[in-house]
Amino acid sequence: MAPDTLHSAPQARPTILLTGFDPFGGGTHNPSWLIAQALHGQRMAGHSVVAAQLPTVFGQSLQRLQSLVQAHQPALTLCLGMAGGRDALSIERIGININDARIPDNMGAQPIDTPVHAGGPTAYFSSLPIKAMLRAVQRAGVPCEVSQTAGTFVCNHVLYGLMHLLAQGRGPKGARGGFVHVPWLSGQGEPHLPLRDMVRGIHAALWAAVLAPQDIALQAGATH
Ligand code: PCA
């Protein structure tokens, strides 16, 4: 099956939905989408990975994500995005109910201090086992950290929106979701990580997320 399929036949095998974004802010590549594509079709502990691209656009990104969740009924959804300037895979802990864009999105919109969902809760925690994922990525030899903010641009919008739709029961029972930011690729800026290392790290993170229904206790101080 090709990536990005909205109307797949119902699958016996539970799905892991793995999304990446298109390039934004004048860039030509977005490693988040390259990583998702590289892992499309992988089997992990009885699950199949389905990769899909989200547009770097407020609103449209969430409409697309909602269609994907409806079509694939993923047991686990991991959204990836690029955060230039970070030097490690950043497992996001929290999405907040705010859009506050420093640059325009890919449709030219630049919302300032608007809610993702008016009347929604202030924030949602990721429901993925972030510390178990952190340990797995570090054991795979890839730099990784827990991040306390996904920013206020489209990535935070998607993390908040994902958790909101799961909270509303749009996914299958017990569906979990979360977000990982990735650094630049070589040639995009410094610091950067090679694509193969990022793919290995996300592969390890997904395995850990699938295998650990609950998180492990790992001191934040032990995460660097
Ligand atoms: N990064 C942006 C949006 C798309 C992406 O890959 C962000 O961090 O919000």
PDB file of C-alpha atoms and ligand atoms in Angstrom:
ATOM      1  CA  MET A   1       0.000   0.000   0.000  1.00  0.00           C
ATOM      2  CA  ALA A   2       1.269   3.463  -0.821  1.00  0.00           C
ATOM      3  CA  PRO A   3       1.666   5.991   1.991  1.00  0.00           C
ATOM      4  CA  ASP A   4      -0.993   8.595   2.485  1.00  0.00           C
ATOM      5  CA  THR A   5      -3.984   6.378   1.693  1.00  0.00           C
ATOM      6  CA  LEU A   6      -7.186   7.721   3.178  1.00  0.00           C
ATOM      7  CA  HIS A   7      -9.564   5.001   2.114  1.00  0.00           C
ATOM      8  CA  SER A   8      -7.865   1.766   3.034  1.00  0.00           C
ATOM      9  CA  ALA A   9      -9.849  -1.442   3.384  1.00  0.00           C
ATOM     10  CA  PRO A  10     -10.560  -2.314   7.012  1.00  0.00           C
ATOM     11  CA  GLN A  11      -7.490  -4.060   8.380  1.00  0.00           C
ATOM     12  CA  ALA A  12      -7.318  -7.049  10.657  1.00  0.00           C
ATOM     13  CA  ARG A  13      -3.939  -5.818  11.858  1.00  0.00           C
ATOM     14  CA  PRO A  14      -4.010  -2.815  14.200  1.00  0.00           C
ATOM     15  CA  THR A  15      -2.539   0.326  12.717  1.00  0.00           C
ATOM     16  CA  ILE A  16       0.124   2.735  13.877  1.00  0.00           C
ATOM     17  CA  LEU A  17      -0.517   6.063  12.156  1.00  0.00           C
ATOM     18  CA  LEU A  18       2.743   7.974  11.639  1.00  0.00           C
ATOM     19  CA  THR A  19       2.439  11.473  10.209  1.00  0.00           C
ATOM     20  CA  GLY A  20       4.980  14.013   8.943  1.00  0.00           C
ATOM     21  CA  PHE A  21       4.563  17.549   7.569  1.00  0.00           C
ATOM     22  CA  ASP A  22       5.294  19.099   4.210  1.00  0.00           C
ATOM     23  CA  PRO A  23       8.112  21.713   3.992  1.00  0.00           C
ATOM     24  CA  PHE A  24       7.240  25.120   5.445  1.00  0.00           C
ATOM     25  CA  GLY A  25       8.734  28.561   5.982  1.00  0.00           C
ATOM     26  CA  GLY A  26      10.485  28.535   2.603  1.00  0.00           C
ATOM     27  CA  GLY A  27      12.229  25.188   3.212  1.00  0.00           C
ATOM     28  CA  THR A  28      12.496  22.490   0.557  1.00  0.00           C
ATOM     29  CA  HIS A  29      12.516  19.388   2.786  1.00  0.00           C
ATOM     30  CA  ASN A  30      10.858  18.338   5.978  1.00  0.00           C
ATOM     31  CA  PRO A  31      12.659  15.439   7.658  1.00  0.00           C
ATOM     32  CA  SER A  32       9.491  14.544   9.567  1.00  0.00           C
ATOM     33  CA  TRP A  33       7.868  13.371   6.336  1.00  0.00           C
ATOM     34  CA  LEU A  34      11.026  11.597   5.119  1.00  0.00           C
ATOM     35  CA  ILE A  35      11.143   9.631   8.389  1.00  0.00           C
ATOM     36  CA  ALA A  36       7.452   8.726   8.224  1.00  0.00           C
ATOM     37  CA  GLN A  37       7.836   7.521   4.627  1.00  0.00           C
ATOM     38  CA  ALA A  38      10.893   5.443   5.541  1.00  0.00           C
ATOM     39  CA  LEU A  39       8.893   3.576   8.199  1.00  0.00           C
ATOM     40  CA  HIS A  40       5.704   3.096   6.150  1.00  0.00           C
ATOM     41  CA  GLY A  41       4.684  -0.572   5.977  1.00  0.00           C
ATOM     42  CA  GLN A  42       6.874  -1.693   8.898  1.00  0.00           C
ATOM     43  CA  ARG A  43       5.384  -4.304  11.204  1.00  0.00           C
ATOM     44  CA  MET A  44       5.793  -3.802  14.927  1.00  0.00           C
ATOM     45  CA  ALA A  45       4.461  -6.218  17.527  1.00  0.00           C
ATOM     46  CA  GLY A  46       1.473  -7.141  15.381  1.00  0.00           C
ATOM     47  CA  HIS A  47       0.837  -3.574  14.201  1.00  0.00           C
ATOM     48  CA  SER A  48       1.370  -2.066  10.725  1.00  0.00           C
ATOM     49  CA  VAL A  49       2.757   1.423  10.247  1.00  0.00           C
ATOM     50  CA  VAL A  50       0.786   3.693   7.900  1.00  0.00           C
ATOM     51  CA  ALA A  51       2.550   6.947   6.948  1.00  0.00           C
ATOM     52  CA  ALA A  52       0.607  10.057   5.956  1.00  0.00           C
ATOM     53  CA  GLN A  53       1.500  13.670   5.276  1.00  0.00           C
ATOM     54  CA  LEU A  54      -0.174  16.614   6.980  1.00  0.00           C
ATOM     55  CA  PRO A  55      -0.153  20.108   5.471  1.00  0.00           C
ATOM     56  CA  THR A  56       1.613  22.777   7.535  1.00  0.00           C
ATOM     57  CA  VAL A  57      -1.637  24.694   7.718  1.00  0.00           C
ATOM     58  CA  PHE A  58      -3.749  25.602  10.746  1.00  0.00           C
ATOM     59  CA  GLY A  59      -7.141  23.909  10.533  1.00  0.00           C
ATOM     60  CA  GLN A  60      -6.479  21.831   7.400  1.00  0.00           C
ATOM     61  CA  SER A  61      -3.847  19.767   9.222  1.00  0.00           C
ATOM     62  CA  LEU A  62      -6.424  18.748  11.817  1.00  0.00           C
ATOM     63  CA  GLN A  63      -9.133  18.050   9.237  1.00  0.00           C
ATOM     64  CA  ARG A  64      -6.728  15.722   7.480  1.00  0.00           C
ATOM     65  CA  LEU A  65      -5.697  14.074  10.740  1.00  0.00           C
ATOM     66  CA  GLN A  66      -9.309  13.508  11.690  1.00  0.00           C
ATOM     67  CA  SER A  67     -10.003  11.846   8.305  1.00  0.00           C
ATOM     68  CA  LEU A  68      -6.958   9.628   8.761  1.00  0.00           C
ATOM     69  CA  VAL A  69      -8.011   8.576  12.260  1.00  0.00           C
ATOM     70  CA  GLN A  70     -11.507   7.831  10.987  1.00  0.00           C
ATOM     71  CA  ALA A  71     -10.191   5.803   8.022  1.00  0.00           C
ATOM     72  CA  HIS A  72      -7.468   3.832   9.801  1.00  0.00           C
ATOM     73  CA  GLN A  73      -8.727   3.657  13.404  1.00  0.00           C
ATOM     74  CA  PRO A  74      -5.125   3.624  14.632  1.00  0.00           C
ATOM     75  CA  ALA A  75      -4.339   2.041  18.003  1.00  0.00           C
ATOM     76  CA  LEU A  76      -1.444   4.478  18.215  1.00  0.00           C
ATOM     77  CA  THR A  77      -0.811   7.780  16.438  1.00  0.00           C
ATOM     78  CA  LEU A  78       2.577   9.467  16.431  1.00  0.00           C
ATOM     79  CA  CYS A  79       2.843  12.819  14.684  1.00  0.00           C
ATOM     80  CA  LEU A  80       6.295  14.075  13.718  1.00  0.00           C
ATOM     81  CA  GLY A  81       7.386  17.630  12.971  1.00  0.00           C
ATOM     82  CA  MET A  82      10.630  19.500  12.425  1.00  0.00           C
ATOM     83  CA  ALA A  83      11.974  21.976  14.966  1.00  0.00           C
ATOM     84  CA  GLY A  84      15.102  23.637  13.581  1.00  0.00           C
ATOM     85  CA  GLY A  85      17.593  24.471  16.312  1.00  0.00           C
ATOM     86  CA  ARG A  86      16.964  21.411  18.470  1.00  0.00           C
ATOM     87  CA  ASP A  87      19.841  18.947  18.707  1.00  0.00           C
ATOM     88  CA  ALA A  88      17.936  15.792  19.663  1.00  0.00           C
ATOM     89  CA  LEU A  89      14.706  13.964  18.971  1.00  0.00           C
ATOM     90  CA  SER A  90      12.278  15.786  21.292  1.00  0.00           C
ATOM     91  CA  ILE A  91       9.446  13.745  22.723  1.00  0.00           C
ATOM     92  CA  GLU A  92       6.707  16.225  23.502  1.00  0.00           C
ATOM     93  CA  ARG A  93       4.933  15.955  26.850  1.00  0.00           C
ATOM     94  CA  ILE A  94       2.086  18.434  26.321  1.00  0.00           C
ATOM     95  CA  GLY A  95      -0.043  20.257  23.753  1.00  0.00           C
ATOM     96  CA  ILE A  96      -1.625  23.582  24.726  1.00  0.00           C
ATOM     97  CA  ASN A  97      -4.836  25.249  23.544  1.00  0.00           C
ATOM     98  CA  ILE A  98      -3.229  28.153  21.701  1.00  0.00           C
ATOM     99  CA  ASN A  99      -2.239  29.142  18.167  1.00  0.00           C
ATOM    100  CA  ASP A 100       0.415  31.868  18.127  1.00  0.00           C
ATOM    101  CA  ALA A 101       2.330  31.868  14.852  1.00  0.00           C
ATOM    102  CA  ARG A 102       5.719  33.576  14.442  1.00  0.00           C
ATOM    103  CA  ILE A 103       5.604  32.906  10.666  1.00  0.00           C
ATOM    104  CA  PRO A 104       2.714  32.321   8.258  1.00  0.00           C
ATOM    105  CA  ASP A 105       1.586  28.752   7.631  1.00  0.00           C
ATOM    106  CA  ASN A 106       1.579  27.317   4.097  1.00  0.00           C
ATOM    107  CA  MET A 107      -1.711  29.069   3.300  1.00  0.00           C
ATOM    108  CA  GLY A 108      -0.495  32.430   4.609  1.00  0.00           C
ATOM    109  CA  ALA A 109      -2.433  32.329   7.878  1.00  0.00           C
ATOM    110  CA  GLN A 110      -0.714  33.659  10.990  1.00  0.00           C
ATOM    111  CA  PRO A 111      -3.106  33.391  13.931  1.00  0.00           C
ATOM    112  CA  ILE A 112      -2.143  35.273  17.082  1.00  0.00           C
ATOM    113  CA  ASP A 113      -3.383  34.003  20.438  1.00  0.00           C
ATOM    114  CA  THR A 114      -6.389  32.062  19.196  1.00  0.00           C
ATOM    115  CA  PRO A 115      -7.525  28.770  20.727  1.00  0.00           C
ATOM    116  CA  VAL A 116      -7.059  25.469  18.867  1.00  0.00           C
ATOM    117  CA  HIS A 117     -10.535  24.512  20.119  1.00  0.00           C
ATOM    118  CA  ALA A 118     -12.628  27.288  21.705  1.00  0.00           C
ATOM    119  CA  GLY A 119     -13.895  26.008  25.044  1.00  0.00           C
ATOM    120  CA  GLY A 120     -11.482  23.068  25.071  1.00  0.00           C
ATOM    121  CA  PRO A 121      -9.281  22.273  28.055  1.00  0.00           C
ATOM    122  CA  THR A 122      -6.115  24.349  28.542  1.00  0.00           C
ATOM    123  CA  ALA A 123      -3.842  21.472  27.598  1.00  0.00           C
ATOM    124  CA  TYR A 124      -3.556  17.747  27.023  1.00  0.00           C
ATOM    125  CA  PHE A 125      -0.711  15.456  27.973  1.00  0.00           C
ATOM    126  CA  SER A 126       0.548  13.017  25.371  1.00  0.00           C
ATOM    127  CA  SER A 127      -0.828   9.565  26.165  1.00  0.00           C
ATOM    128  CA  LEU A 128       2.323   7.841  24.919  1.00  0.00           C
ATOM    129  CA  PRO A 129       4.902   6.493  27.399  1.00  0.00           C
ATOM    130  CA  ILE A 130       7.385   9.329  26.893  1.00  0.00           C
ATOM    131  CA  LYS A 131      10.066   8.112  29.306  1.00  0.00           C
ATOM    132  CA  ALA A 132       9.993   4.556  27.954  1.00  0.00           C
ATOM    133  CA  MET A 133      10.358   6.011  24.464  1.00  0.00           C
ATOM    134  CA  LEU A 134      13.200   8.254  25.611  1.00  0.00           C
ATOM    135  CA  ARG A 135      15.117   5.320  27.052  1.00  0.00           C
ATOM    136  CA  ALA A 136      14.570   3.232  23.923  1.00  0.00           C
ATOM    137  CA  VAL A 137      15.796   5.991  21.612  1.00  0.00           C
ATOM    138  CA  GLN A 138      18.857   6.639  23.751  1.00  0.00           C
ATOM    139  CA  ARG A 139      19.636   2.909  23.829  1.00  0.00           C
ATOM    140  CA  ALA A 140      19.474   2.962  20.030  1.00  0.00           C
ATOM    141  CA  GLY A 141      22.307   5.505  20.217  1.00  0.00           C
ATOM    142  CA  VAL A 142      20.286   8.495  19.023  1.00  0.00           C
ATOM    143  CA  PRO A 143      20.232  11.833  20.939  1.00  0.00           C
ATOM    144  CA  CYS A 144      16.835  12.276  22.578  1.00  0.00           C
ATOM    145  CA  GLU A 145      15.124  14.413  25.217  1.00  0.00           C
ATOM    146  CA  VAL A 146      11.713  15.030  26.716  1.00  0.00           C
ATOM    147  CA  SER A 147      10.405  18.451  25.684  1.00  0.00           C
ATOM    148  CA  GLN A 148       7.989  20.482  27.793  1.00  0.00           C
ATOM    149  CA  THR A 149       6.706  22.570  24.884  1.00  0.00           C
ATOM    150  CA  ALA A 150       5.801  21.821  21.291  1.00  0.00           C
ATOM    151  CA  GLY A 151       5.727  25.591  20.616  1.00  0.00           C
ATOM    152  CA  THR A 152       2.622  27.451  19.456  1.00  0.00           C
ATOM    153  CA  PHE A 153       2.736  26.852  15.675  1.00  0.00           C
ATOM    154  CA  VAL A 154       1.152  24.050  13.612  1.00  0.00           C
ATOM    155  CA  CYS A 155       2.917  21.205  15.468  1.00  0.00           C
ATOM    156  CA  ASN A 156       1.406  22.154  18.827  1.00  0.00           C
ATOM    157  CA  HIS A 157      -1.922  22.704  17.019  1.00  0.00           C
ATOM    158  CA  VAL A 158      -1.763  19.123  15.730  1.00  0.00           C
ATOM    159  CA  LEU A 159      -0.689  17.619  19.067  1.00  0.00           C
ATOM    160  CA  TYR A 160      -3.488  19.419  20.909  1.00  0.00           C
ATOM    161  CA  GLY A 161      -5.986  18.583  18.158  1.00  0.00           C
ATOM    162  CA  LEU A 162      -4.963  14.914  18.108  1.00  0.00           C
ATOM    163  CA  MET A 163      -5.422  14.564  21.857  1.00  0.00           C
ATOM    164  CA  HIS A 164      -8.732  16.434  21.659  1.00  0.00           C
ATOM    165  CA  LEU A 165     -10.134  14.108  19.042  1.00  0.00           C
ATOM    166  CA  LEU A 166      -8.936  11.034  20.951  1.00  0.00           C
ATOM    167  CA  ALA A 167     -10.502  12.472  24.124  1.00  0.00           C
ATOM    168  CA  GLN A 168     -13.768  12.754  22.188  1.00  0.00           C
ATOM    169  CA  GLY A 169     -13.573   9.043  21.356  1.00  0.00           C
ATOM    170  CA  ARG A 170     -12.891   9.531  17.626  1.00  0.00           C
ATOM    171  CA  GLY A 171     -10.296   6.757  17.579  1.00  0.00           C
ATOM    172  CA  PRO A 172     -10.746   3.130  18.605  1.00  0.00           C
ATOM    173  CA  LYS A 173     -11.141   2.324  22.303  1.00  0.00           C
ATOM    174  CA  GLY A 174      -7.885   2.862  24.170  1.00  0.00           C
ATOM    175  CA  ALA A 175      -6.243   4.700  21.248  1.00  0.00           C
ATOM    176  CA  ARG A 176      -3.093   6.588  22.270  1.00  0.00           C
ATOM    177  CA  GLY A 177      -1.272   9.478  20.664  1.00  0.00           C
ATOM    178  CA  GLY A 178       1.618  11.881  20.895  1.00  0.00           C
ATOM    179  CA  PHE A 179       4.207  13.962  19.104  1.00  0.00           C
ATOM    180  CA  VAL A 180       7.963  14.015  18.448  1.00  0.00           C
ATOM    181  CA  HIS A 181       9.912  16.993  17.080  1.00  0.00           C
ATOM    182  CA  VAL A 182      13.028  16.224  15.039  1.00  0.00           C
ATOM    183  CA  PRO A 183      16.072  18.409  14.253  1.00  0.00           C
ATOM    184  CA  TRP A 184      17.218  19.699  10.883  1.00  0.00           C
ATOM    185  CA  LEU A 185      18.762  17.396   8.302  1.00  0.00           C
ATOM    186  CA  SER A 186      22.312  18.040   7.177  1.00  0.00           C
ATOM    187  CA  GLY A 187      22.296  21.012   4.802  1.00  0.00           C
ATOM    188  CA  GLN A 188      19.281  22.602   6.505  1.00  0.00           C
ATOM    189  CA  GLY A 189      21.181  24.179   9.384  1.00  0.00           C
ATOM    190  CA  GLU A 190      23.027  23.337  12.578  1.00  0.00           C
ATOM    191  CA  PRO A 191      22.656  21.340  14.718  1.00  0.00           C
ATOM    192  CA  HIS A 192      21.509  18.510  12.478  1.00  0.00           C
ATOM    193  CA  LEU A 193      21.080  14.730  12.619  1.00  0.00           C
ATOM    194  CA  PRO A 194      21.528  12.272   9.743  1.00  0.00           C
ATOM    195  CA  LEU A 195      18.234  10.946   8.371  1.00  0.00           C
ATOM    196  CA  ARG A 196      19.189   7.324   9.062  1.00  0.00           C
ATOM    197  CA  ASP A 197      19.742   8.117  12.766  1.00  0.00           C
ATOM    198  CA  MET A 198      16.378   9.870  13.005  1.00  0.00           C
ATOM    199  CA  VAL A 199      14.661   6.908  11.325  1.00  0.00           C
ATOM    200  CA  ARG A 200      16.390   4.502  13.735  1.00  0.00           C
ATOM    201  CA  GLY A 201      15.363   6.651  16.687  1.00  0.00           C
ATOM    202  CA  ILE A 202      11.703   6.918  15.678  1.00  0.00           C
ATOM    203  CA  HIS A 203      11.640   3.180  14.957  1.00  0.00           C
ATOM    204  CA  ALA A 204      12.879   2.535  18.518  1.00  0.00           C
ATOM    205  CA  ALA A 205      10.398   5.050  19.950  1.00  0.00           C
ATOM    206  CA  LEU A 206       7.462   3.386  18.194  1.00  0.00           C
ATOM    207  CA  TRP A 207       8.452  -0.078  19.421  1.00  0.00           C
ATOM    208  CA  ALA A 208       8.685   1.229  22.964  1.00  0.00           C
ATOM    209  CA  ALA A 209       5.322   2.967  22.667  1.00  0.00           C
ATOM    210  CA  VAL A 210       3.626  -0.176  21.370  1.00  0.00           C
ATOM    211  CA  LEU A 211       5.189  -2.438  23.986  1.00  0.00           C
ATOM    212  CA  ALA A 212       4.754  -0.176  27.043  1.00  0.00           C
ATOM    213  CA  PRO A 213       1.078   0.393  27.812  1.00  0.00           C
ATOM    214  CA  GLN A 214       2.185   2.437  30.824  1.00  0.00           C
ATOM    215  CA  ASP A 215       5.145   4.712  31.235  1.00  0.00           C
ATOM    216  CA  ILE A 216       8.220   3.934  33.315  1.00  0.00           C
ATOM    217  CA  ALA A 217       9.559   6.114  36.096  1.00  0.00           C
ATOM    218  CA  LEU A 218      12.741   7.726  34.869  1.00  0.00           C
ATOM    219  CA  GLN A 219      14.042  10.924  36.418  1.00  0.00           C
ATOM    220  CA  ALA A 220      14.100  13.881  34.090  1.00  0.00           C
ATOM    221  CA  GLY A 221      17.688  14.441  35.217  1.00  0.00           C
ATOM    222  CA  ALA A 222      18.576  11.036  33.838  1.00  0.00           C
ATOM    223  CA  THR A 223      17.335  11.919  30.399  1.00  0.00           C
ATOM    224  CA  HIS A 224      20.322  13.768  28.992  1.00  0.00           C
TER     225      HIS A 224
HETATM  226  N1  PCA B   1       7.249  21.965  12.214  1.00  0.00           N
HETATM  227  C1  PCA B   1       6.398  23.076  12.528  1.00  0.00           C
HETATM  228  C2  PCA B   1       5.136  22.834  11.743  1.00  0.00           C
HETATM  229  C3  PCA B   1       5.483  21.804  10.718  1.00  0.00           C
HETATM  230  C4  PCA B   1       6.758  21.255  11.165  1.00  0.00           C
HETATM  231  O1  PCA B   1       7.363  20.280  10.660  1.00  0.00           O
HETATM  232  C5  PCA B   1       6.208  23.282  14.029  1.00  0.00           C
HETATM  233  O2  PCA B   1       7.115  22.939  14.808  1.00  0.00           O
HETATM  234  O3  PCA B   1       5.180  23.794  14.455  1.00  0.00           O
END
